[in-house]
Coordinates of C-alpha atoms and ligand atoms in Angstrom, one line a residue:
X1 CA 174.4 15.4 129.9
X2 CA 175.7 12.3 127.6
X3 CA 177.2 12.7 124.5
X4 CA 176.5 10.5 121.4
X5 CA 179.7 10.3 119.0
X6 CA 180.3 9.5 115.7
X7 CA 182.6 6.9 114.6
X8 CA 185.2 7.2 111.6
X9 CA 187.9 4.6 111.4
X10 CA 187.0 3.0 114.4
X11 CA 187.5 5.6 116.8
X12 CA 184.5 7.0 118.3
X13 CA 184.7 11.4 117.3
X14 CA 183.1 14.5 117.6
X15 CA 182.1 16.5 114.6
X16 CA 185.0 18.8 113.2
X17 CA 183.0 22.0 114.0
X18 CA 182.4 21.0 117.4
X19 CA 178.6 21.4 116.6
X20 CA 176.4 19.7 118.9
X21 CA 172.7 18.9 118.8
X22 CA 170.1 18.4 121.9
X23 CA 167.6 15.5 121.4
X24 CA 164.5 16.2 122.9
X25 CA 162.3 13.6 124.3
X26 CA 158.6 13.5 122.5
X27 CA 156.9 13.3 125.7
X28 CA 157.7 15.6 127.2
X29 CA 160.2 17.9 125.1
X30 CA 162.8 17.0 127.8
X31 CA 166.8 16.9 126.5
X32 CA 167.8 13.2 126.3
X33 CA 170.6 13.1 125.6
X34 CA 173.5 15.6 122.9
X35 CA 174.9 14.4 120.1
X36 CA 178.3 15.0 117.8
X37 CA 176.5 16.7 114.8
X38 CA 178.7 16.4 111.4
X39 CA 178.7 17.9 108.2
X40 CA 179.9 17.4 104.7
X41 CA 183.8 17.1 105.8
X42 CA 183.0 14.6 108.7
X43 CA 180.9 12.1 105.9
X44 CA 183.5 12.7 103.6
X45 CA 186.3 11.0 106.4
X46 CA 184.0 8.4 106.9
X47 CA 183.7 7.4 103.7
X48 CA 187.6 7.4 103.1
X49 CA 188.3 5.5 105.8
X50 CA 185.5 2.5 104.6
X51 CA 187.1 2.2 101.2
X52 CA 190.4 2.2 102.7
X53 CA 188.9 -0.4 104.9
X54 CA 187.5 -2.2 101.7
X55 CA 189.9 -4.4 100.3
X56 CA 190.5 -6.1 103.3
X57 CA 186.9 -6.7 104.6
X58 CA 186.0 -8.0 101.1
X59 CA 188.9 -10.5 101.1
X60 CA 187.9 -12.4 104.5
X61 CA 185.9 -15.3 104.4
X62 CA 182.3 -14.9 105.1
X63 CA 182.3 -17.6 107.9
X64 CA 184.5 -15.0 109.9
X65 CA 182.3 -12.1 108.8
X66 CA 179.7 -14.5 110.2
X67 CA 181.1 -15.1 113.5
X68 CA 182.1 -11.0 114.1
X69 CA 178.3 -10.9 113.4
X70 CA 176.8 -12.9 115.1
X71 CA 179.6 -11.7 118.2
X72 CA 177.8 -8.4 117.7
X73 CA 174.3 -9.6 117.9
X74 CA 174.8 -10.9 121.3
X75 CA 176.4 -7.6 122.4
X76 CA 173.0 -5.9 120.9
X77 CA 171.4 -8.7 123.1
X78 CA 173.0 -8.4 126.2
X79 CA 172.4 -4.5 125.9
X80 CA 168.7 -4.6 124.7
X81 CA 167.1 -2.8 127.3
X82 CA 169.7 0.0 127.8
X83 CA 168.9 0.9 123.8
X84 CA 165.1 0.0 124.2
X85 CA 164.8 3.0 126.8
X86 CA 166.9 5.6 124.9
X87 CA 164.3 4.6 122.1
X88 CA 161.5 4.8 124.0
X89 CA 162.8 8.6 125.0
X90 CA 163.7 9.7 121.9
X91 CA 161.0 8.3 119.6
X92 CA 158.0 7.8 121.9
X93 CA 157.0 4.6 121.2
X94 CA 156.2 2.2 124.2
X95 CA 158.8 0.3 125.8
X96 CA 157.8 -2.6 124.8
X97 CA 157.7 -2.1 120.9
X98 CA 160.9 -0.4 121.8
X99 CA 162.8 -3.8 122.7
X100 CA 161.1 -5.1 119.8
X101 CA 162.6 -3.2 117.4
X102 CA 165.8 -3.6 119.4
X103 CA 166.0 -7.4 119.4
X104 CA 164.7 -7.5 115.7
X105 CA 168.1 -5.4 114.4
X106 CA 170.2 -8.6 116.6
X107 CA 168.1 -10.9 114.6
X108 CA 169.1 -9.3 111.7
X109 CA 172.5 -9.4 112.7
X110 CA 172.3 -13.5 112.8
X111 CA 170.2 -14.3 109.7
X112 CA 172.6 -12.5 107.1
X113 CA 175.6 -14.0 109.9
X114 CA 174.3 -17.5 108.0
X115 CA 173.0 -15.7 104.8
X116 CA 176.4 -14.7 103.6
X117 CA 178.3 -17.7 103.5
X118 CA 175.0 -18.9 101.1
X119 CA 176.5 -16.8 98.3
X120 CA 176.2 -19.4 96.5
X121 CA 177.5 -18.2 92.4
X122 CA 176.8 -20.1 88.9
X123 CA 178.0 -22.5 86.4
X124 CA 175.9 -21.8 82.9
X125 CA 176.1 -23.4 80.6
X126 CA 178.4 -22.4 77.6
X127 CA 178.3 -22.5 73.3
X128 CA 181.4 -24.0 73.1
X129 CA 182.7 -27.0 74.3
X130 CA 186.0 -25.4 74.8
X131 CA 184.8 -23.1 77.2
X132 CA 183.5 -23.0 80.6
X133 CA 181.2 -20.1 82.2
X134 CA 181.3 -19.2 86.0
X135 CA 179.0 -16.6 87.7
X136 CA 179.7 -15.3 90.8
X137 CA 178.8 -12.3 93.2
X138 CA 180.9 -9.6 94.6
X139 CA 180.9 -7.0 97.2
X140 CA 180.2 -3.4 95.8
X141 CA 182.5 -1.1 97.5
X142 CA 181.2 1.4 100.0
X143 CA 177.9 1.6 100.8
X144 CA 176.2 4.5 102.0
X145 CA 173.0 3.7 104.2
X146 CA 170.7 6.5 105.5
X147 CA 167.2 5.7 107.5
X148 CA 164.6 7.5 109.1
X149 CA 163.1 8.3 112.3
X150 CA 160.6 6.1 112.7
X151 CA 162.4 3.0 113.2
X152 CA 166.1 4.1 114.0
X153 CA 167.2 1.2 114.8
X154 CA 165.6 -1.6 113.1
X155 CA 166.2 0.0 109.7
X156 CA 169.0 0.6 110.2
X157 CA 170.2 -2.6 111.2
X158 CA 168.3 -4.8 108.0
X159 CA 170.6 -2.5 105.9
X160 CA 173.9 -2.8 107.5
X161 CA 173.8 -6.3 108.5
X162 CA 173.3 -7.5 105.0
X163 CA 175.9 -5.2 103.4
X164 CA 178.2 -6.5 106.3
X165 CA 178.1 -9.8 105.4
X166 CA 178.6 -9.2 101.6
X167 CA 181.9 -8.2 102.5
X168 CA 180.8 -4.5 102.1
X169 CA 182.3 -1.8 104.2
X170 CA 180.0 1.1 105.7
X171 CA 179.1 4.9 105.9
X172 CA 175.6 4.8 108.1
X173 CA 173.8 7.8 109.0
X174 CA 170.7 7.8 111.0
X175 CA 168.0 10.1 111.2
X176 CA 169.4 13.3 113.2
X177 CA 166.2 13.7 114.8
X178 CA 166.6 10.1 116.8
X179 CA 170.2 9.1 116.7
X180 CA 170.8 7.7 119.9
X181 CA 170.0 4.2 120.0
X182 CA 171.2 4.2 116.6
X183 CA 174.1 4.6 117.8
X184 CA 174.7 2.8 121.0
X185 CA 173.2 -0.8 118.0
X186 CA 176.0 0.5 115.5
X187 CA 178.8 0.7 118.7
X188 CA 177.7 -2.8 119.7
X189 CA 178.3 -4.1 116.2
X190 CA 181.7 -2.3 116.0
X191 CA 182.8 -3.6 119.5
X192 CA 182.4 -7.2 118.0
X193 CA 185.4 -6.7 116.5
X194 CA 185.0 -5.4 113.2
X195 CA 188.4 -4.3 111.4
X196 CA 188.5 -0.1 112.0
X197 CA 187.0 1.6 108.9
X198 CA 184.3 -1.2 108.1
X199 CA 181.6 0.5 109.5
X200 CA 181.5 4.0 110.4
X201 CA 178.5 6.5 111.8
X202 CA 178.1 9.8 111.1
X203 CA 175.3 11.9 112.3
X204 CA 174.1 15.3 111.0
X205 CA 171.8 16.7 108.4
X206 CA 170.4 15.3 105.3
X207 CA 171.1 17.9 103.1
X208 CA 174.9 17.9 104.5
X209 CA 175.6 14.8 105.3
X210 CA 172.9 13.2 103.5
X211 CA 174.2 14.7 100.3
X212 CA 178.0 13.9 101.0
X213 CA 177.2 10.9 100.9
X214 CA 174.9 10.4 97.9
X215 CA 177.2 12.9 95.6
X216 CA 180.9 11.7 96.6
X217 CA 182.1 9.4 94.7
X218 CA 183.5 6.9 97.0
X219 CA 180.1 5.1 97.8
X220 CA 179.2 2.6 95.3
X221 CA 175.8 1.9 96.6
X222 CA 173.6 3.9 98.5
X223 CA 170.7 2.2 100.7
X224 CA 167.8 4.6 102.0
X225 CA 164.4 4.7 103.6
X226 CA 162.9 7.8 104.1
X227 CA 160.2 10.0 102.5
X228 CA 159.3 9.5 98.5
X229 CA 160.3 12.9 97.7
X230 CA 163.8 12.7 99.2
X231 CA 164.1 9.3 97.5
X232 CA 163.7 10.6 94.5
X233 CA 166.0 13.6 94.9
X234 CA 168.5 10.8 95.6
X235 CA 168.0 8.9 92.8
X236 CA 168.8 12.5 90.5
X237 CA 171.7 12.7 92.1
X238 CA 173.0 8.7 92.2
X239 CA 172.1 8.6 88.6
X240 CA 175.4 11.3 88.6
X241 CA 177.4 8.3 89.0
X242 CA 175.0 5.2 88.2
X243 CA 175.2 4.3 91.7
X244 CA 173.6 1.1 92.9
X245 CA 170.4 2.2 94.5
X246 CA 168.0 0.6 97.5
X247 CA 165.3 2.7 97.7
X248 CA 162.4 2.5 101.2
X249 CA 159.8 5.2 100.4
X250 CA 156.5 6.1 101.5
X251 CA 153.2 4.0 101.4
X252 CA 149.8 4.2 101.7
X253 CA 148.5 1.2 102.5
X254 CA 145.0 -0.1 102.1
X255 CA 142.9 -2.7 103.9
X256 CA 140.0 -4.3 102.3
X257 CA 137.3 -6.1 104.3
X258 CA 134.7 -8.1 102.4
X259 CA 131.5 -9.8 103.2
X260 CA 132.7 -12.9 105.0
X261 CA 135.5 -11.7 106.9
X262 CA 135.3 -12.4 110.3
X263 CA 135.1 -8.8 111.6
X264 CA 136.2 -9.1 115.0
X265 CA 139.8 -10.1 114.3
X266 CA 139.3 -8.0 110.8
X267 CA 138.8 -4.7 113.7
X268 CA 141.2 -5.5 115.6
X269 CA 144.1 -5.9 113.1
X270 CA 143.1 -2.6 111.4
X271 CA 143.3 -0.9 114.4
X272 CA 147.0 -2.4 115.4
X273 CA 147.9 -1.5 112.3
X274 CA 146.7 1.9 111.6
X275 CA 147.1 2.7 115.4
X276 CA 151.0 1.4 116.5
X277 CA 153.5 4.0 116.5
X278 CA 151.3 6.5 116.5
X279 CA 150.6 5.5 112.5
X280 CA 154.2 6.5 112.0
X281 CA 155.4 3.7 109.8
X282 CA 155.4 3.0 105.9
X283 CA 153.0 -0.2 106.6
X284 CA 150.9 1.8 108.5
X285 CA 147.0 1.2 107.2
X286 CA 145.9 4.4 105.9
X287 CA 142.9 3.6 104.1
X288 CA 140.0 0.8 105.2
X289 CA 137.5 0.1 102.2
X290 CA 134.8 -2.5 104.0
X291 CA 132.2 -4.3 102.3
X292 CA 128.3 -2.3 102.4
X293 CA 127.0 -5.3 104.2
X294 CA 129.3 -5.3 107.1
X295 CA 130.6 -2.0 106.9
X296 CA 128.4 -0.6 110.4
X297 CA 129.1 -3.9 112.3
X298 CA 133.3 -3.0 111.3
X299 CA 133.2 0.3 112.5
X300 CA 131.1 -0.6 115.8
X301 CA 134.4 -3.2 116.8
X302 CA 136.7 -0.6 115.1
X303 CA 135.2 1.8 117.5
X304 CA 135.2 -0.2 121.0
X305 CA 138.4 -0.9 120.4
X306 CA 140.4 1.8 119.7
X307 CA 138.6 3.6 122.7
X308 CA 140.1 0.8 124.8
X309 CA 144.0 2.1 124.1
X310 CA 145.7 3.5 126.6
X311 CA 148.1 6.6 125.5
X312 CA 150.8 7.9 127.8
X313 CA 154.7 8.2 128.2
X314 CA 156.7 5.5 126.5
X315 CA 158.0 4.4 129.3
X316 CA 154.6 4.0 131.2
X317 CA 154.7 0.0 131.3
X318 CA 150.8 -0.3 130.5
X319 CA 150.6 2.1 127.7
X320 CA 149.8 1.2 124.3
X321 CA 150.4 4.6 122.5
X322 CA 152.9 7.1 123.0
X323 CA 153.3 10.7 121.8
X324 CA 153.3 10.9 118.1
X325 CA 157.3 12.2 117.1
X326 CA 156.9 16.0 116.5
X327 CA 154.9 18.7 115.9
X328 CA 154.8 18.8 112.2
X329 CA 153.4 15.4 112.2
X330 CA 150.9 16.3 114.8
X331 CA 150.1 19.1 112.1
X332 CA 149.6 17.5 109.2
X333 CA 147.0 14.8 110.9
X334 CA 145.2 17.7 112.3
X335 CA 145.2 19.2 108.6
X336 CA 144.4 16.1 106.9
X337 CA 141.5 15.7 109.5
X338 CA 140.1 19.0 109.1
X339 CA 140.5 18.8 105.1
X340 CA 137.9 15.2 105.5
X341 CA 135.7 16.8 108.0
X342 CA 135.5 19.5 105.5
X343 CA 134.5 17.6 102.2
X344 CA 131.7 15.4 104.7
X345 CA 133.9 12.6 106.5
X346 CA 132.2 12.1 109.9
X347 CA 134.2 11.7 112.9
X348 CA 133.7 8.3 115.2
X349 CA 136.2 8.2 117.6
X350 CA 139.1 10.8 118.3
X351 CA 140.3 13.6 116.6
X352 CA 142.0 15.7 119.2
X353 CA 144.5 16.2 121.7
X354 CA 143.7 14.3 125.3
X355 CA 143.1 16.0 127.9
X356 CA 145.5 16.2 131.2
X357 CA 148.0 17.7 132.8
X358 CA 150.2 14.8 131.8
X359 CA 150.1 15.5 128.2
X360 CA 150.5 19.0 127.9
X361 CA 154.2 19.3 126.9
X362 CA 154.3 16.1 124.6
X363 CA 153.1 15.7 121.5
X364 CA 149.7 13.5 121.8
X365 CA 146.7 12.7 119.7
X366 CA 143.8 10.4 120.6
X367 CA 143.5 7.4 118.3
X368 CA 140.9 8.6 115.5
X369 CA 138.5 6.8 113.5
X370 CA 136.7 8.6 110.8
X371 CA 134.2 6.9 108.1
X372 CA 132.3 8.5 105.1
X373 CA 135.4 8.9 103.4
X374 CA 136.0 9.4 99.8
X375 CA 139.2 9.7 97.5
X376 CA 138.4 13.9 96.8
X377 CA 140.3 14.2 100.2
X378 CA 143.5 14.1 101.0
X379 CA 144.4 11.7 103.8
X380 CA 142.9 9.2 101.1
X381 CA 146.0 10.3 98.8
X382 CA 148.8 11.3 100.6
X383 CA 150.9 9.9 103.4
X384 CA 149.7 10.5 107.0
X385 CA 152.0 9.5 109.3
X386 CA 149.4 9.9 112.2
X387 CA 146.9 7.4 114.2
X388 CA 143.8 8.1 112.3
X389 CA 141.2 5.3 110.6
X390 CA 139.7 6.3 107.8
X391 CA 136.9 4.3 106.3
X392 CA 135.0 4.1 103.0
X393 CA 132.5 1.6 102.0
X394 CA 132.0 -0.8 98.8
X395 CA 129.3 -2.5 97.1
X396 CA 131.8 -4.8 94.7
X397 CA 135.1 -6.6 94.3
X398 CA 136.2 -4.7 91.3
X399 CA 135.4 -1.8 92.9
X400 CA 137.1 -2.4 95.9
X401 CA 140.5 -3.0 94.5
X402 CA 139.8 0.1 91.8
X403 CA 140.3 2.3 95.2
X404 CA 142.7 0.2 96.5
X405 CA 145.3 0.6 93.5
X406 CA 144.0 3.9 93.0
X407 CA 147.1 5.4 94.7
X408 CA 151.0 6.7 93.3
X409 CA 152.2 3.9 96.6
X410 CA 151.8 0.7 96.4
X411 CA 154.0 -0.6 99.6
X412 CA 151.7 -3.3 101.8
X413 CA 148.0 -4.2 101.3
X414 CA 145.5 -6.1 103.1
X415 CA 142.5 -8.2 102.9
X416 CA 140.8 -9.4 105.3
X417 CA 138.1 -12.6 103.9
X418 CA 137.4 -15.6 104.2
X419 CA 136.9 -17.1 101.2
X420 CA 140.5 -18.0 99.8
X421 CA 139.5 -17.8 95.6
X422 CA 138.3 -14.1 96.3
X423 CA 141.6 -13.5 98.9
X424 CA 143.7 -14.9 96.4
X425 CA 141.9 -12.6 93.7
X426 CA 142.0 -9.6 95.2
X427 CA 146.0 -10.2 96.5
X428 CA 146.7 -11.0 92.7
X429 CA 145.2 -7.8 91.5
X430 CA 146.7 -5.5 94.0
X431 CA 149.4 -3.5 93.3
X432 CA 152.3 -3.1 96.1
X433 CA 155.2 -5.3 97.4
X434 CA 153.1 -7.5 100.0
X435 CA 150.1 -8.6 100.8
X436 CA 148.8 -9.6 104.1
X437 CA 145.9 -11.9 104.2
X438 CA 143.8 -12.3 107.1
X439 CA 147.4 -10.5 109.0
X440 CA 148.7 -7.4 109.4
X441 CA 152.3 -8.3 109.5
X442 CA 153.7 -8.8 106.3
X443 CA 157.9 -8.2 107.3
X444 CA 159.1 -12.0 107.8
X445 CA 163.5 -11.6 107.6
X446 CA 162.8 -14.6 104.7
X447 CA 160.9 -12.4 102.4
X448 CA 161.6 -10.2 100.1
X449 CA 160.0 -6.7 101.4
X450 CA 159.6 -3.4 99.4
X451 CA 157.7 -1.1 97.2
X452 CA 155.7 -0.3 93.9
X453 CA 155.0 2.4 92.2
X454 CA 156.8 5.4 94.0
X455 CA 157.2 2.8 97.3
X456 CA 160.5 2.4 96.1
X457 CA 163.2 0.6 94.2
X458 CA 164.9 -3.0 95.1
X459 CA 163.9 -5.6 98.1
X460 CA 165.5 -5.7 101.2
X461 CA 165.3 -8.4 103.5
X462 CA 165.4 -12.1 102.4
X463 CA 168.3 -13.1 100.1
X464 CA 167.4 -9.9 98.2
X465 CA 168.7 -7.8 100.3
X466 CA 172.6 -9.6 100.5
X467 CA 171.9 -9.4 96.5
X468 CA 171.8 -5.7 97.1
X469 CA 175.2 -5.3 97.7
X470 CA 177.0 -7.5 95.6
X471 CA 178.0 -7.2 91.6
X472 CA 177.4 -10.6 89.6
X473 CA 180.5 -11.0 87.0
X474 CA 181.1 -13.8 84.8
X475 CA 183.7 -15.2 84.2
X476 CA 184.9 -17.0 80.7
X477 CA 187.4 -19.8 80.7
X478 CA 188.8 -21.1 77.5
X479 CA 189.5 -24.9 77.5
X480 CA 192.9 -26.3 75.9
X481 CA 192.8 -28.7 73.1
X482 CA 191.7 -32.6 75.0
X483 CA 188.0 -31.0 75.3
Ligands
NAD501 P1 163.5 11.8 105.3 O1 163.2 11.7 104.1 O2 162.9 13.5 105.6 O3 164.6 11.5 106.3 C1 165.2 10.4 106.0 C2 167.2 10.1 106.2 O4 167.4 10.6 105.0 C3 167.0 10.7 107.1 O5 168.1 10.7 108.0 C4 167.3 12.1 106.4 O6 168.6 13.5 107.5 C5 168.6 11.7 105.5 N1 168.4 12.6 104.1 C6 167.0 13.7 104.5 N2 167.0 14.5 102.6 C7 168.6 13.8 102.4 C8 169.0 14.2 101.1 N3 168.8 15.3 100.7 N4 170.2 13.6 101.1 C9 170.5 12.3 101.7 N5 169.6 12.5 102.6 C10 168.8 13.1 103.4 O7 162.2 11.0 106.2 P2 161.7 10.7 107.2 O8 161.0 11.7 107.9 O9 162.9 10.6 108.3 O10 161.3 9.3 107.1 C11 159.6 9.2 107.1 C12 159.5 8.6 105.8 O11 160.3 7.3 105.7 C13 158.0 8.5 105.7 O12 157.9 8.7 104.2 C14 158.2 6.9 105.6 O13 156.8 6.4 104.9 C15 159.2 6.1 105.3 N6 159.7 4.7 105.8 C16 159.5 4.2 104.4 C17 159.6 2.8 105.1 C18 159.7 1.5 104.1 O14 160.2 1.0 104.3 N7 159.2 1.7 102.4 C19 160.2 2.4 106.0 C20 160.2 3.5 107.3 C21 159.6 5.2 106.7

């Protein structure tokens, strides 16, 4: 079986302890590959390598760094099919979505290859005639980049690309549960000509490798995507060294369907955003609020479309939905459905595992539509990370906005509404980092992405992500007589 290694100081390496983990396919629980499983010592070695490499990499002209990142993007594209197949096998998503994820990660490298060149400074007005004030941004040092299992390649790429473009060196730790495609991505990026130690990769648990990356004073920045509870723990530990933080945490996104919405389009958009990647997306639609007048029509459309979705192993090209990632995710979804039904919800479709021999060994679950939900139910308050579209009706816009904002999360929100005045009223009132109006994809390379409230801190994508790996410096120059 193939063994995936770590990358420390430019060398593909085994863990010091020799420990190895086997990664299994969630569609059938067959082993896919082995991975070297590191610990605190491996993480500390990687941090030291990144620290040594930092002064050299920080000094290289942004143009040159950009050339390497463009070359890395070409290499990732050349290997896209191979990386995508691994991603499907370790994570479960259908191959066409895995391909899109890998291509998006190549786009991250290209985007920041260019954005890195535009690190403009400022000359700010001075209080005295005899001085000038320049403001420049400089790379902040070693960045620890920690990512989850649901988009293991894309989420890593959109962190390490701006970090490298800014001139930081990186120690990356993908999820220990889905590390294979991320390893191929990192190895391809390294092959593009990065000096040794600029990009390091360590596998292992969050408890050991993750903690070392956060606690060790060598890392000046922690960029993390994952659960809110983990993010809070990281925030506490990072405070000991006042480390810079970017936290992309949990979400619980509402979708509001107004009386004048185009019902078929809204139902399709909500269906896709509730079920793709089996609902295991931080910006998944988690609560659908539908105006009373159109609630029945919307529910009928949503159920009709949901029933057409094809479920199966992700390598089958005809499949829309793969398995869930793990039994734990599936059980959590079942528990939340049971809680909702217990408290008065009704089930319109799904709600159980699909029948058939081909589903027996995988973590499959039917996409589920629930109605008559209310906020006493766990599913309306806690992240589900499962393929469920729960609906609740409303009678006034004020009520819909109040319900939508009744959450500790604030990552994304969606509004389906033809009247733009009402749509904008909702968009401005929603407590979320991104709002989609009449669409379901709020992620754009050029736009900042991140959460309000307990959904996170800082912004990714866009210019904001480059700035997140830099420190500002004010240089005040005193001038001689003559001015
Ligand atoms: P997780 O928090 O369990 O793990 C994420 C990463 O952190 C993994 O690499 C893990 O090994 C590591 N880790 C765990 N404990 C750690 C610790 N104490 N110190 C340092 N590192 C530690 O999350 P997960 O289950 O892999 O991912 C699912 C979660 O990610 C969901 O809550 C989802 O909403 C969130 N997510 C958020 C976004 C976003 O952009 N806001 C995107 C995708 C996923």
